[in-house]
Coordinates of N, CA and C and ligand atoms in Angstrom, one line a residue:
X1 N 18.6 -98.7 96.2 CA 17.5 -99.5 95.8 C 17.4 -100.5 96.9
X2 N 16.2 -100.6 97.5 CA 15.9 -101.7 98.5 C 15.2 -102.7 97.9
X3 N 15.7 -103.9 97.7 CA 14.9 -105.1 97.0 C 14.4 -106.0 98.2
X4 N 13.0 -106.3 97.9 CA 12.5 -107.3 98.8 C 12.1 -108.4 98.0
X5 N 12.2 -109.6 98.7 CA 12.0 -110.8 98.0 C 10.8 -111.5 98.6
X6 N 9.8 -111.9 97.6 CA 8.5 -112.5 98.1 C 8.6 -114.0 97.6
X7 N 8.3 -115.0 98.6 CA 8.3 -116.3 98.1 C 7.0 -116.5 97.4
X8 N 7.2 -117.0 96.2 CA 6.1 -117.1 95.2 C 6.3 -118.2 94.2
X9 N 5.3 -118.5 93.4 CA 5.4 -119.4 92.4 C 5.5 -118.7 91.0
X10 N 6.3 -119.1 90.1 CA 7.0 -120.3 90.2 C 8.4 -120.2 90.8
X11 N 8.9 -118.9 91.2 CA 10.0 -118.8 91.9 C 10.0 -117.4 92.5
X12 N 11.0 -117.0 93.4 CA 10.7 -115.7 94.2 C 10.6 -114.6 93.3
X13 N 9.7 -113.6 93.7 CA 9.5 -112.4 93.1 C 10.2 -111.3 93.8
X14 N 11.1 -110.6 93.2 CA 11.9 -109.5 93.8 C 11.3 -108.2 93.4
X15 N 11.0 -107.3 94.4 CA 10.6 -105.9 94.0 C 11.3 -104.9 94.8
X16 N 11.3 -103.7 94.0 CA 11.8 -102.5 94.8 C 10.6 -101.6 95.0
X17 N 10.2 -101.3 96.2 CA 9.1 -100.6 96.5 C 8.9 -99.2 95.7
X18 N 10.1 -98.8 95.3 CA 10.0 -97.4 94.5 C 9.4 -97.5 93.2
X19 N 9.6 -98.8 92.6 CA 9.1 -99.0 91.3 C 8.1 -100.0 91.2
X20 N 7.3 -100.3 92.3 CA 6.3 -101.3 92.4 C 5.0 -100.6 92.7
X21 N 3.8 -101.0 91.9 CA 2.5 -100.4 92.4 C 1.7 -101.5 92.8
X22 N 0.8 -101.3 93.9 CA -0.2 -102.2 94.2 C -1.4 -101.8 93.4
X23 N -1.9 -102.7 92.6 CA -3.2 -102.5 91.7 C -4.4 -103.2 92.2
X24 N -5.4 -102.6 92.5 CA -6.6 -103.1 93.1 C -7.7 -103.1 92.0
X25 N -8.0 -104.2 91.5 CA -8.9 -104.2 90.3 C -10.4 -104.3 90.7
X26 N -11.1 -103.3 90.4 CA -12.7 -103.4 90.4 C -13.3 -103.8 91.7
X27 N -12.8 -103.4 92.9 CA -13.5 -103.9 94.1 C -14.6 -103.0 94.3
X28 N -15.6 -102.9 93.4 CA -16.7 -102.1 93.3 C -18.0 -102.8 93.8
X29 N -18.9 -101.9 94.5 CA -20.2 -102.6 94.8 C -20.8 -103.3 93.8
X30 N -20.7 -102.9 92.5 CA -21.2 -103.5 91.4 C -20.9 -105.1 91.3
X31 N -19.7 -105.4 91.7 CA -19.2 -106.8 91.7 C -19.3 -107.5 92.9
X32 N -19.1 -106.8 94.1 CA -18.9 -107.5 95.3 C -20.2 -107.6 96.2
X33 N -21.1 -106.7 95.9 CA -22.3 -106.6 96.7 C -23.6 -107.0 95.9
X34 N -24.7 -107.5 96.6 CA -25.9 -107.7 96.0 C -26.4 -106.5 95.3
X35 N -27.3 -106.7 94.3 CA -28.0 -105.7 93.6 C -27.1 -105.0 92.5
X36 N -26.0 -105.4 92.2 CA -25.0 -104.9 91.1 C -25.0 -105.7 89.9
X37 N -24.0 -105.3 89.1 CA -23.7 -105.9 87.8 C -23.5 -107.4 87.9
X38 N -22.7 -107.8 88.9 CA -22.2 -109.2 89.1 C -23.5 -110.1 89.4
X39 N -24.4 -109.5 90.2 CA -25.5 -110.4 90.5 C -26.5 -110.4 89.4
X40 N -26.6 -109.3 88.5 CA -27.6 -109.3 87.4 C -27.1 -110.4 86.4
X41 N -25.8 -110.9 86.4 CA -25.4 -111.9 85.5 C -25.6 -113.3 86.0
X42 N -26.2 -113.3 87.2 CA -26.7 -114.6 87.8 C -25.6 -115.2 88.8
X43 N -24.6 -114.3 89.2 CA -23.6 -114.8 90.0 C -23.9 -114.6 91.6
X44 N -23.3 -115.5 92.3 CA -23.5 -115.4 93.8 C -22.3 -114.5 94.4
X45 N -22.6 -113.3 94.5 CA -21.5 -112.3 94.9 C -20.8 -112.5 96.3
X46 N -21.5 -113.3 97.1 CA -20.9 -113.5 98.5 C -19.6 -114.3 98.3
X47 N -19.5 -114.9 97.2 CA -18.2 -115.7 97.0 C -17.0 -114.7 96.9
X48 N -17.2 -113.4 96.7 CA -16.1 -112.5 96.6 C -15.7 -111.8 98.0
X49 N -16.6 -112.0 98.9 CA -16.3 -111.4 100.2 C -15.1 -111.7 100.9
X50 N -14.6 -112.9 100.7 CA -13.4 -113.4 101.4 C -12.2 -112.7 100.9
X51 N -12.2 -112.0 99.8 CA -11.1 -111.2 99.3 C -10.9 -109.9 100.2
X52 N -11.9 -109.4 100.8 CA -11.8 -108.1 101.4 C -10.8 -108.1 102.5
X53 N -11.0 -109.0 103.5 CA -10.0 -108.8 104.8 C -8.5 -108.9 104.4
X54 N -8.1 -109.9 103.6 CA -6.6 -110.0 103.2 C -6.2 -108.7 102.5
X55 N -7.1 -108.3 101.5 CA -6.7 -107.2 100.6 C -6.7 -105.9 101.5
X56 N -7.5 -105.8 102.5 CA -7.3 -104.7 103.3 C -6.0 -104.6 104.0
X57 N -5.6 -105.8 104.5 CA -4.3 -105.9 105.2 C -3.2 -105.5 104.3
X58 N -3.2 -106.0 103.0 CA -2.2 -105.6 102.0 C -2.2 -104.2 101.8
X59 N -3.4 -103.6 101.6 CA -3.5 -102.1 101.4 C -2.9 -101.3 102.5
X60 N -3.2 -101.8 103.7 CA -2.7 -101.0 104.8 C -1.1 -101.1 104.8
X61 N -0.6 -102.3 104.5 CA 0.8 -102.5 104.6 C 1.4 -101.7 103.3
X62 N 0.9 -101.6 102.3 CA 1.3 -100.9 101.1 C 1.3 -99.3 101.4
X63 N 0.2 -98.9 102.1 CA 0.2 -97.5 102.4 C 1.3 -97.1 103.5
X64 N 1.4 -98.0 104.4 CA 2.5 -97.8 105.4 C 3.9 -97.7 104.7
X65 N 4.0 -98.5 103.7 CA 5.4 -98.4 103.0 C 5.6 -97.4 102.0
X66 N 4.5 -96.6 101.7 CA 4.5 -95.7 100.7 C 4.5 -96.1 99.2
X67 N 4.0 -97.3 99.1 CA 3.9 -97.8 97.7 C 2.8 -97.2 96.9
X68 N 3.1 -97.0 95.6 CA 2.1 -96.4 94.8 C 0.9 -97.4 94.8
X69 N -0.3 -96.7 95.0 CA -1.6 -97.6 95.0 C -2.5 -97.1 93.9
X70 N -2.9 -98.0 93.1 CA -3.8 -97.6 92.0 C -5.1 -98.5 92.0
X71 N -6.2 -98.0 92.0 CA -7.4 -98.6 92.1 C -8.1 -98.5 90.6
X72 N -8.8 -99.6 90.2 CA -9.6 -99.4 89.0 C -11.0 -99.7 89.2
X73 N -11.9 -99.1 88.2 CA -13.2 -99.3 88.3 C -13.7 -99.6 86.9
X74 N -14.4 -100.8 86.7 CA -15.1 -100.9 85.4 C -16.4 -100.2 85.4
X75 N -16.6 -99.5 84.2 CA -18.0 -98.8 84.1 C -18.0 -97.9 82.9
X76 N -19.1 -97.3 82.7 CA -19.3 -96.5 81.5 C -19.9 -95.1 81.8
X77 N -19.7 -94.2 80.9 CA -20.2 -92.8 81.0 C -21.8 -92.9 81.0
X78 N -22.5 -92.0 81.5 CA -23.8 -92.1 81.7 C -24.7 -92.3 80.3
X79 N -24.1 -91.7 79.2 CA -24.9 -92.0 77.9 C -24.3 -93.3 77.3
X80 N -23.6 -94.0 77.9 CA -23.1 -95.4 77.4 C -22.4 -95.3 76.1
X81 N -21.8 -94.2 75.7 CA -21.2 -94.0 74.4 C -19.9 -94.8 74.4
X82 N -19.3 -95.1 75.5 CA -18.1 -96.0 75.5 C -18.4 -97.5 75.8
X83 N -19.6 -97.8 75.7 CA -20.0 -99.2 75.9 C -20.3 -99.9 74.5
X84 N -19.5 -100.8 74.1 CA -19.8 -101.4 72.8 C -21.2 -102.1 72.8
X85 N -21.9 -102.0 71.7 CA -23.2 -102.7 71.7 C -23.0 -104.2 72.0
X86 N -21.9 -104.8 71.8 CA -21.8 -106.2 72.0 C -21.8 -106.5 73.4
X87 N -21.1 -105.6 74.2 CA -21.2 -105.7 75.7 C -22.5 -105.4 76.3
X88 N -23.3 -104.4 75.7 CA -24.5 -104.0 76.2 C -25.6 -105.1 75.9
X89 N -25.5 -105.8 74.8 CA -26.6 -106.6 74.4 C -26.4 -108.1 74.7
X90 N -25.1 -108.4 75.2 CA -24.8 -109.8 75.4 C -25.6 -110.6 76.4
X91 N -26.0 -111.7 76.1 CA -26.7 -112.6 77.2 C -28.1 -112.0 77.5
X92 N -28.5 -112.7 78.7 CA -29.9 -112.3 79.2 C -29.7 -112.0 80.6
X93 N -29.1 -110.9 81.0 CA -29.0 -110.5 82.5 C -30.3 -110.0 83.0
X94 N -30.5 -110.1 84.3 CA -31.8 -109.6 84.8 C -31.9 -108.1 84.6
X95 N -30.8 -107.3 84.7 CA -30.7 -105.9 84.3 C -29.6 -105.8 83.4
X96 N -29.7 -104.8 82.4 CA -28.6 -104.5 81.5 C -27.8 -103.3 82.0
X97 N -26.6 -103.2 81.6 CA -25.7 -102.0 81.9 C -26.5 -100.8 81.6
X98 N -26.6 -99.9 82.5 CA -27.4 -98.6 82.3 C -28.8 -98.6 82.9
X99 N -29.3 -99.9 83.1 CA -30.7 -99.9 83.7 C -30.7 -99.5 85.1
X100 N -31.6 -98.9 85.7 CA -31.7 -98.6 87.1 C -31.8 -99.8 87.9
X101 N -31.0 -100.0 88.9 CA -31.0 -101.0 89.9 C -31.0 -100.5 91.3
X102 N -31.0 -101.4 92.3 CA -31.0 -100.9 93.8 C -29.9 -100.1 94.2
X103 N -28.8 -100.1 93.5 CA -27.6 -99.3 93.9 C -27.3 -98.3 92.8
X104 N -28.3 -97.9 92.1 CA -28.2 -96.9 91.0 C -28.0 -97.6 89.6
X105 N -27.8 -96.8 88.5 CA -27.7 -97.5 87.2 C -26.5 -98.4 87.2
X106 N -26.8 -99.6 86.6 CA -25.9 -100.7 86.6 C -24.6 -100.3 85.8
X107 N -23.5 -100.4 86.4 CA -22.0 -100.2 85.9 C -21.9 -98.9 85.2
X108 N -22.5 -97.8 85.8 CA -22.4 -96.4 85.2 C -21.7 -95.6 86.2
X109 N -20.7 -94.8 85.7 CA -19.8 -94.0 86.5 C -20.7 -93.1 87.2
X110 N -20.3 -92.7 88.4 CA -20.9 -91.7 89.4 C -22.1 -92.4 90.2
X111 N -22.5 -93.6 89.8 CA -23.6 -94.3 90.5 C -23.0 -94.8 91.8
X112 N -23.9 -95.1 92.8 CA -23.3 -95.7 94.1 C -22.7 -97.1 93.8
X113 N -23.5 -97.9 93.0 CA -22.9 -99.3 92.8 C -21.6 -99.3 92.0
X114 N -21.3 -98.3 91.3 CA -20.1 -98.3 90.5 C -18.8 -98.0 91.4
X115 N -19.1 -97.4 92.6 CA -17.9 -97.1 93.3 C -17.3 -98.1 94.2
X116 N -16.1 -98.0 94.6 CA -15.3 -99.0 95.4 C -16.0 -99.1 96.9
X117 N -15.9 -100.4 97.3 CA -16.5 -100.7 98.6 C -15.9 -99.8 99.7
X118 N -16.6 -99.6 100.8 CA -16.0 -98.6 101.9 C -14.7 -99.1 102.5
X119 N -14.7 -100.5 102.6 CA -13.4 -101.0 103.4 C -12.2 -100.7 102.5
X120 N -12.3 -100.6 101.3 CA -11.1 -100.4 100.4 C -11.1 -99.1 99.7
X121 N -11.9 -98.2 100.2 CA -12.0 -96.8 99.5 C -10.7 -96.1 99.4
X122 N -10.4 -95.6 98.1 CA -9.2 -94.9 97.9 C -9.0 -93.7 98.9
X123 N -7.8 -93.4 99.2 CA -7.5 -92.1 100.1 C -6.7 -91.2 99.2
X124 N -6.6 -89.9 99.7 CA -5.9 -88.9 98.9 C -4.6 -89.4 98.3
X125 N -4.3 -89.1 97.2 CA -3.0 -89.4 96.6 C -3.0 -90.7 95.9
X126 N -4.1 -91.5 96.0 CA -4.1 -92.8 95.3 C -4.9 -92.6 93.9
X127 N -4.4 -93.3 92.9 CA -5.0 -93.1 91.6 C -6.2 -93.9 91.4
X128 N -7.2 -93.5 90.8 CA -8.4 -94.3 90.4 C -8.5 -94.2 88.9
X129 N -8.4 -95.4 88.3 CA -8.5 -95.5 86.8 C -9.9 -96.1 86.5
X130 N -10.7 -95.2 85.7 CA -12.0 -95.7 85.3 C -11.7 -96.4 83.8
X131 N -12.2 -97.5 83.7 CA -11.9 -98.3 82.5 C -13.2 -98.8 81.9
X132 N -13.4 -98.7 80.6 CA -14.6 -99.2 80.0 C -14.7 -100.7 79.7
X133 N -13.4 -101.2 79.8 CA -13.3 -102.6 79.4 C -12.8 -103.5 80.5
X134 N -12.4 -104.7 80.3 CA -12.0 -105.6 81.4 C -10.5 -105.3 81.7
X135 N -9.7 -105.0 80.8 CA -8.3 -104.8 81.0 C -8.1 -103.3 81.5
X136 N -7.1 -103.0 82.3 CA -6.8 -101.7 82.8 C -6.2 -100.8 81.8
X137 N -5.7 -101.3 80.8 CA -5.0 -100.5 79.8 C -5.9 -99.9 78.7
X138 N -6.8 -100.7 78.4 CA -7.7 -100.4 77.3 C -8.6 -99.1 77.4
X139 N -8.4 -98.1 76.7 CA -9.2 -96.9 76.8 C -9.0 -96.1 78.0
X140 N -7.7 -96.2 78.7 CA -7.4 -95.4 79.9 C -6.1 -94.8 79.9
X141 N -5.7 -94.1 80.9 CA -4.4 -93.5 81.1 C -3.5 -94.5 82.0
X142 N -3.9 -95.6 82.2 CA -3.2 -96.4 83.2 C -1.7 -96.7 82.7
X143 N -1.5 -97.0 81.5 CA -0.1 -97.2 80.9 C 0.8 -96.0 81.2
X144 N 0.1 -94.9 80.7 CA 0.9 -93.6 80.9 C 1.3 -93.2 82.3
X145 N 0.1 -93.5 83.2 CA 0.4 -93.2 84.6 C 1.7 -94.1 85.2
X146 N 1.7 -95.3 84.7 CA 2.7 -96.3 85.3 C 4.1 -95.8 84.7
X147 N 4.0 -95.3 83.5 CA 5.3 -94.8 82.9 C 5.9 -93.6 83.6
X148 N 4.9 -92.7 83.8 CA 5.3 -91.4 84.3 C 5.9 -91.6 85.8
X149 N 5.4 -92.6 86.5 CA 5.9 -93.0 87.9 C 7.1 -93.9 87.9
X150 N 7.5 -94.4 86.8 CA 8.7 -95.3 86.7 C 8.3 -96.6 87.3
X151 N 7.0 -97.1 87.3 CA 6.6 -98.4 87.8 C 7.0 -99.4 86.8
X152 N 7.6 -100.5 87.2 CA 7.9 -101.6 86.3 C 7.3 -103.0 86.8
X153 N 6.9 -102.9 88.2 CA 6.3 -104.2 88.7 C 4.9 -103.9 89.3
X154 N 4.1 -104.9 89.1 CA 2.7 -104.7 89.7 C 2.4 -105.9 90.6
X155 N 1.8 -105.4 91.7 CA 1.3 -106.4 92.6 C -0.3 -106.4 92.3
X156 N -0.9 -107.4 91.8 CA -2.2 -107.3 91.3 C -3.2 -108.0 92.2
X157 N -4.4 -107.4 92.4 CA -5.3 -108.0 93.4 C -6.7 -107.5 92.7
X158 N -7.7 -108.1 93.4 CA -9.1 -107.7 93.0 C -9.9 -108.7 92.4
X159 N -11.0 -108.3 91.6 CA -11.9 -109.2 91.1 C -12.3 -108.8 89.5
X160 N -12.7 -109.8 88.9 CA -12.6 -111.2 89.1 C -11.3 -111.8 88.4
X161 N -10.9 -112.9 89.1 CA -9.6 -113.4 88.8 C -9.5 -113.7 87.2
X162 N -10.5 -114.4 86.7 CA -10.4 -114.9 85.4 C -10.8 -113.9 84.3
X163 N -11.4 -112.7 84.8 CA -11.9 -111.7 83.8 C -10.9 -110.5 83.9
X164 N -11.2 -109.6 84.7 CA -10.4 -108.3 84.7 C -9.1 -108.4 85.3
X165 N -8.9 -109.4 86.3 CA -7.5 -109.5 86.7 C -6.6 -110.2 85.7
X166 N -7.2 -111.2 85.1 CA -6.4 -111.9 83.9 C -6.2 -111.0 82.8
X167 N -7.1 -110.3 82.3 CA -7.0 -109.4 81.1 C -6.0 -108.3 81.5
X168 N -5.9 -107.7 82.7 CA -5.0 -106.7 83.0 C -3.5 -107.3 83.1
X169 N -3.5 -108.4 83.7 CA -2.1 -109.2 83.8 C -1.6 -109.4 82.5
X170 N -2.5 -110.0 81.6 CA -1.9 -110.3 80.2 C -1.5 -109.1 79.5
X171 N -2.3 -108.1 79.6 CA -1.9 -106.8 78.9 C -0.6 -106.2 79.5
X172 N -0.5 -106.3 80.7 CA 0.7 -105.8 81.5 C 1.9 -106.6 81.1
X173 N 1.7 -107.9 81.1 CA 2.8 -108.7 80.7 C 3.4 -108.5 79.3
X174 N 2.4 -108.4 78.3 CA 2.7 -108.0 77.0 C 3.5 -106.8 76.9
X175 N 3.3 -105.7 77.7 CA 3.9 -104.4 77.8 C 5.3 -104.5 78.6
X176 N 5.6 -105.6 79.1 CA 6.9 -105.8 79.8 C 6.9 -105.5 81.3
X177 N 5.8 -105.4 81.9 CA 5.6 -105.4 83.4 C 5.7 -106.8 84.0
X178 N 6.4 -106.8 85.1 CA 6.4 -108.0 85.9 C 5.3 -108.0 87.0
X179 N 4.5 -109.1 86.9 CA 3.2 -109.0 87.7 C 3.3 -110.1 88.8
X180 N 2.9 -109.8 90.0 CA 2.7 -110.7 91.1 C 1.2 -110.7 91.4
X181 N 0.5 -111.8 91.3 CA -0.9 -111.7 91.6 C -1.0 -112.5 93.0
X182 N -1.8 -111.8 93.8 CA -2.0 -112.3 95.2 C -3.1 -113.3 95.2
X183 N -3.0 -114.5 95.5 CA -4.0 -115.6 95.4 C -5.2 -115.3 96.3
X184 N -5.0 -114.9 97.6 CA -6.2 -114.7 98.5 C -6.8 -113.3 98.3
X185 N -6.1 -112.4 97.5 CA -6.6 -111.1 97.3 C -7.2 -110.9 96.0
X186 N -7.4 -112.1 95.3 CA -8.2 -112.1 94.1 C -9.4 -113.0 94.2
X187 N -10.5 -112.9 93.5 CA -11.5 -113.8 93.7 C -12.4 -114.0 92.5
X188 N -13.1 -115.0 92.5 CA -14.0 -115.4 91.3 C -15.4 -115.8 91.9
X189 N -16.4 -115.7 91.0 CA -17.7 -116.3 91.3 C -17.7 -117.9 91.0
X190 N -16.5 -118.4 90.6 CA -16.4 -119.8 90.2 C -15.1 -120.3 90.8
X191 N -15.2 -121.2 91.9 CA -14.0 -121.6 92.5 C -13.0 -122.4 91.6
X192 N -13.6 -123.1 90.5 CA -12.6 -123.7 89.6 C -11.9 -122.8 88.8
X193 N -12.6 -121.6 88.4 CA -11.9 -120.6 87.6 C -10.8 -120.0 88.6
X194 N -11.1 -119.7 89.8 CA -10.0 -119.1 90.6 C -8.8 -120.1 90.7
X195 N -9.0 -121.3 90.9 CA -7.8 -122.2 90.9 C -7.1 -122.3 89.6
X196 N -7.8 -122.5 88.6 CA -7.2 -122.6 87.2 C -6.6 -121.3 86.8
X197 N -7.4 -120.2 87.1 CA -6.9 -118.8 86.7 C -5.5 -118.6 87.2
X198 N -5.4 -118.9 88.5 CA -4.0 -118.5 89.2 C -3.0 -119.5 88.6
X199 N -3.4 -120.8 88.5 CA -2.4 -121.8 87.9 C -1.8 -121.4 86.6
X200 N -2.8 -120.8 85.8 CA -2.4 -120.3 84.4 C -1.3 -119.3 84.4
X201 N -1.4 -118.4 85.5 CA -0.4 -117.2 85.4 C 1.0 -117.8 85.7
X202 N 1.0 -118.7 86.7 CA 2.5 -119.1 87.1 C 3.0 -120.2 86.3
X203 N 2.2 -120.9 85.5 CA 2.5 -122.1 84.8 C 3.6 -121.7 83.7
X204 N 4.3 -122.7 83.2 CA 5.2 -122.6 82.1 C 6.4 -121.6 82.5
X205 N 6.7 -121.6 83.9 CA 7.9 -120.7 84.2 C 7.5 -119.4 84.4
X206 N 6.1 -119.1 84.7 CA 5.6 -117.9 84.9 C 5.3 -117.1 83.6
X207 N 4.5 -117.8 82.8 CA 4.1 -117.4 81.5 C 3.5 -115.9 81.5
X208 N 2.6 -115.6 82.5 CA 2.1 -114.3 82.7 C 2.7 -113.6 83.9
X209 N 3.3 -114.3 84.8 CA 3.8 -113.7 86.1 C 3.9 -114.6 87.2
X210 N 3.8 -114.1 88.4 CA 4.0 -114.8 89.6 C 2.8 -114.9 90.4
X211 N 2.5 -115.9 91.3 CA 1.5 -116.1 92.2 C 1.9 -116.3 93.7
X212 N 1.4 -115.6 94.7 CA 1.8 -115.8 96.0 C 0.6 -115.5 96.9
X213 N 0.5 -116.0 98.1 CA -0.6 -115.6 99.1 C -0.1 -114.3 99.6
X214 N -1.1 -113.6 100.2 CA -0.8 -112.3 100.8 C 0.2 -112.3 102.0
X215 N 0.2 -113.5 102.7 CA 1.1 -113.6 103.8 C 2.6 -113.5 103.3
X216 N 2.8 -114.0 102.3 CA 4.2 -113.9 101.6 C 4.6 -112.5 101.3
X217 N 3.8 -111.8 100.8 CA 4.0 -110.4 100.5 C 4.2 -109.7 101.9
X218 N 3.3 -109.9 102.7 CA 3.4 -109.2 104.1 C 4.7 -109.5 104.8
X219 N 5.1 -110.7 104.8 CA 6.3 -111.1 105.4 C 7.6 -110.3 104.7
X220 N 7.5 -110.2 103.4 CA 8.6 -109.5 102.7 C 8.5 -108.0 103.0
X221 N 7.3 -107.5 103.1 CA 7.2 -105.9 103.4 C 7.5 -105.6 104.8
X222 N 7.3 -106.5 105.8 CA 7.4 -106.2 107.2 C 8.9 -106.4 107.6
X223 N 9.6 -105.4 108.1 CA 11.0 -105.6 108.4 C 11.2 -106.7 109.5
X224 N 12.1 -107.5 109.3 CA 12.3 -108.6 110.2 C 13.1 -108.2 111.5
X225 N 12.6 -108.6 112.6 CA 13.5 -108.3 113.9 C 14.7 -109.2 114.0
X226 N 15.8 -108.5 114.2 CA 17.0 -109.3 114.3 C 17.2 -109.6 115.8
X227 N 17.3 -110.9 116.2 CA 17.5 -111.3 117.6 C 18.9 -110.6 118.1
X228 N 18.7 -110.1 119.3 CA 20.0 -109.5 119.9 C 20.8 -110.5 120.7
Ligands
C5J301 C1 -16.3 -108.7 85.1 C2 -14.5 -107.9 86.2 N1 -16.2 -109.9 85.6 N2 -14.1 -106.8 87.1 N3 -15.5 -107.7 85.4 O1 -17.1 -108.5 84.2 O2 -13.8 -108.9 86.3

């Protein structure tokens, strides 16, 4: 077992690459680009763009190390039978889930807007979990996939921090997974939610898990040169 130590809050996070997965939550055009679900709710989606470069760096490092990589996508089957009426009817969005938008039907599986942005597109061998809810466990095979791979620790990234990232981390924490959330690889439409959402994870001795910047993870993943 090769253990790597990441400097994190509230204290160092120790991981074994063989039992750790990089989880990338909902980096879909529907949330990150104009004309999708996020924008229909009145959000400024450009606020999520800063997540892409550091997350791409982490993804490259995880791939180089052979870490398990799991992507999730929030969305619904075309007849919306997996979308609770409460979710469909809530609020006054400019377009509702299932309505035609500039990137296809809003938050519907198989549509262009539902898919993951090009910069973070999954490659062969990476798992893609389609989820109808905010959390990655609800209504999916995520838990079974983690179990079958012997994964016990998750490095969690993606959007949005206070919604799908938080729901997934809370669900994972209750199931006994140790979660490290990367601060600059998660994003919110609300800067104050980003700050408080991350603080809530590491507070109280790590009530939901650990928080660290991507540079701390990259430093741990990259073999140190020993001076001769
Ligand atoms: C939201 C998500 N915000 N991926 N979904 O509705 O966080």
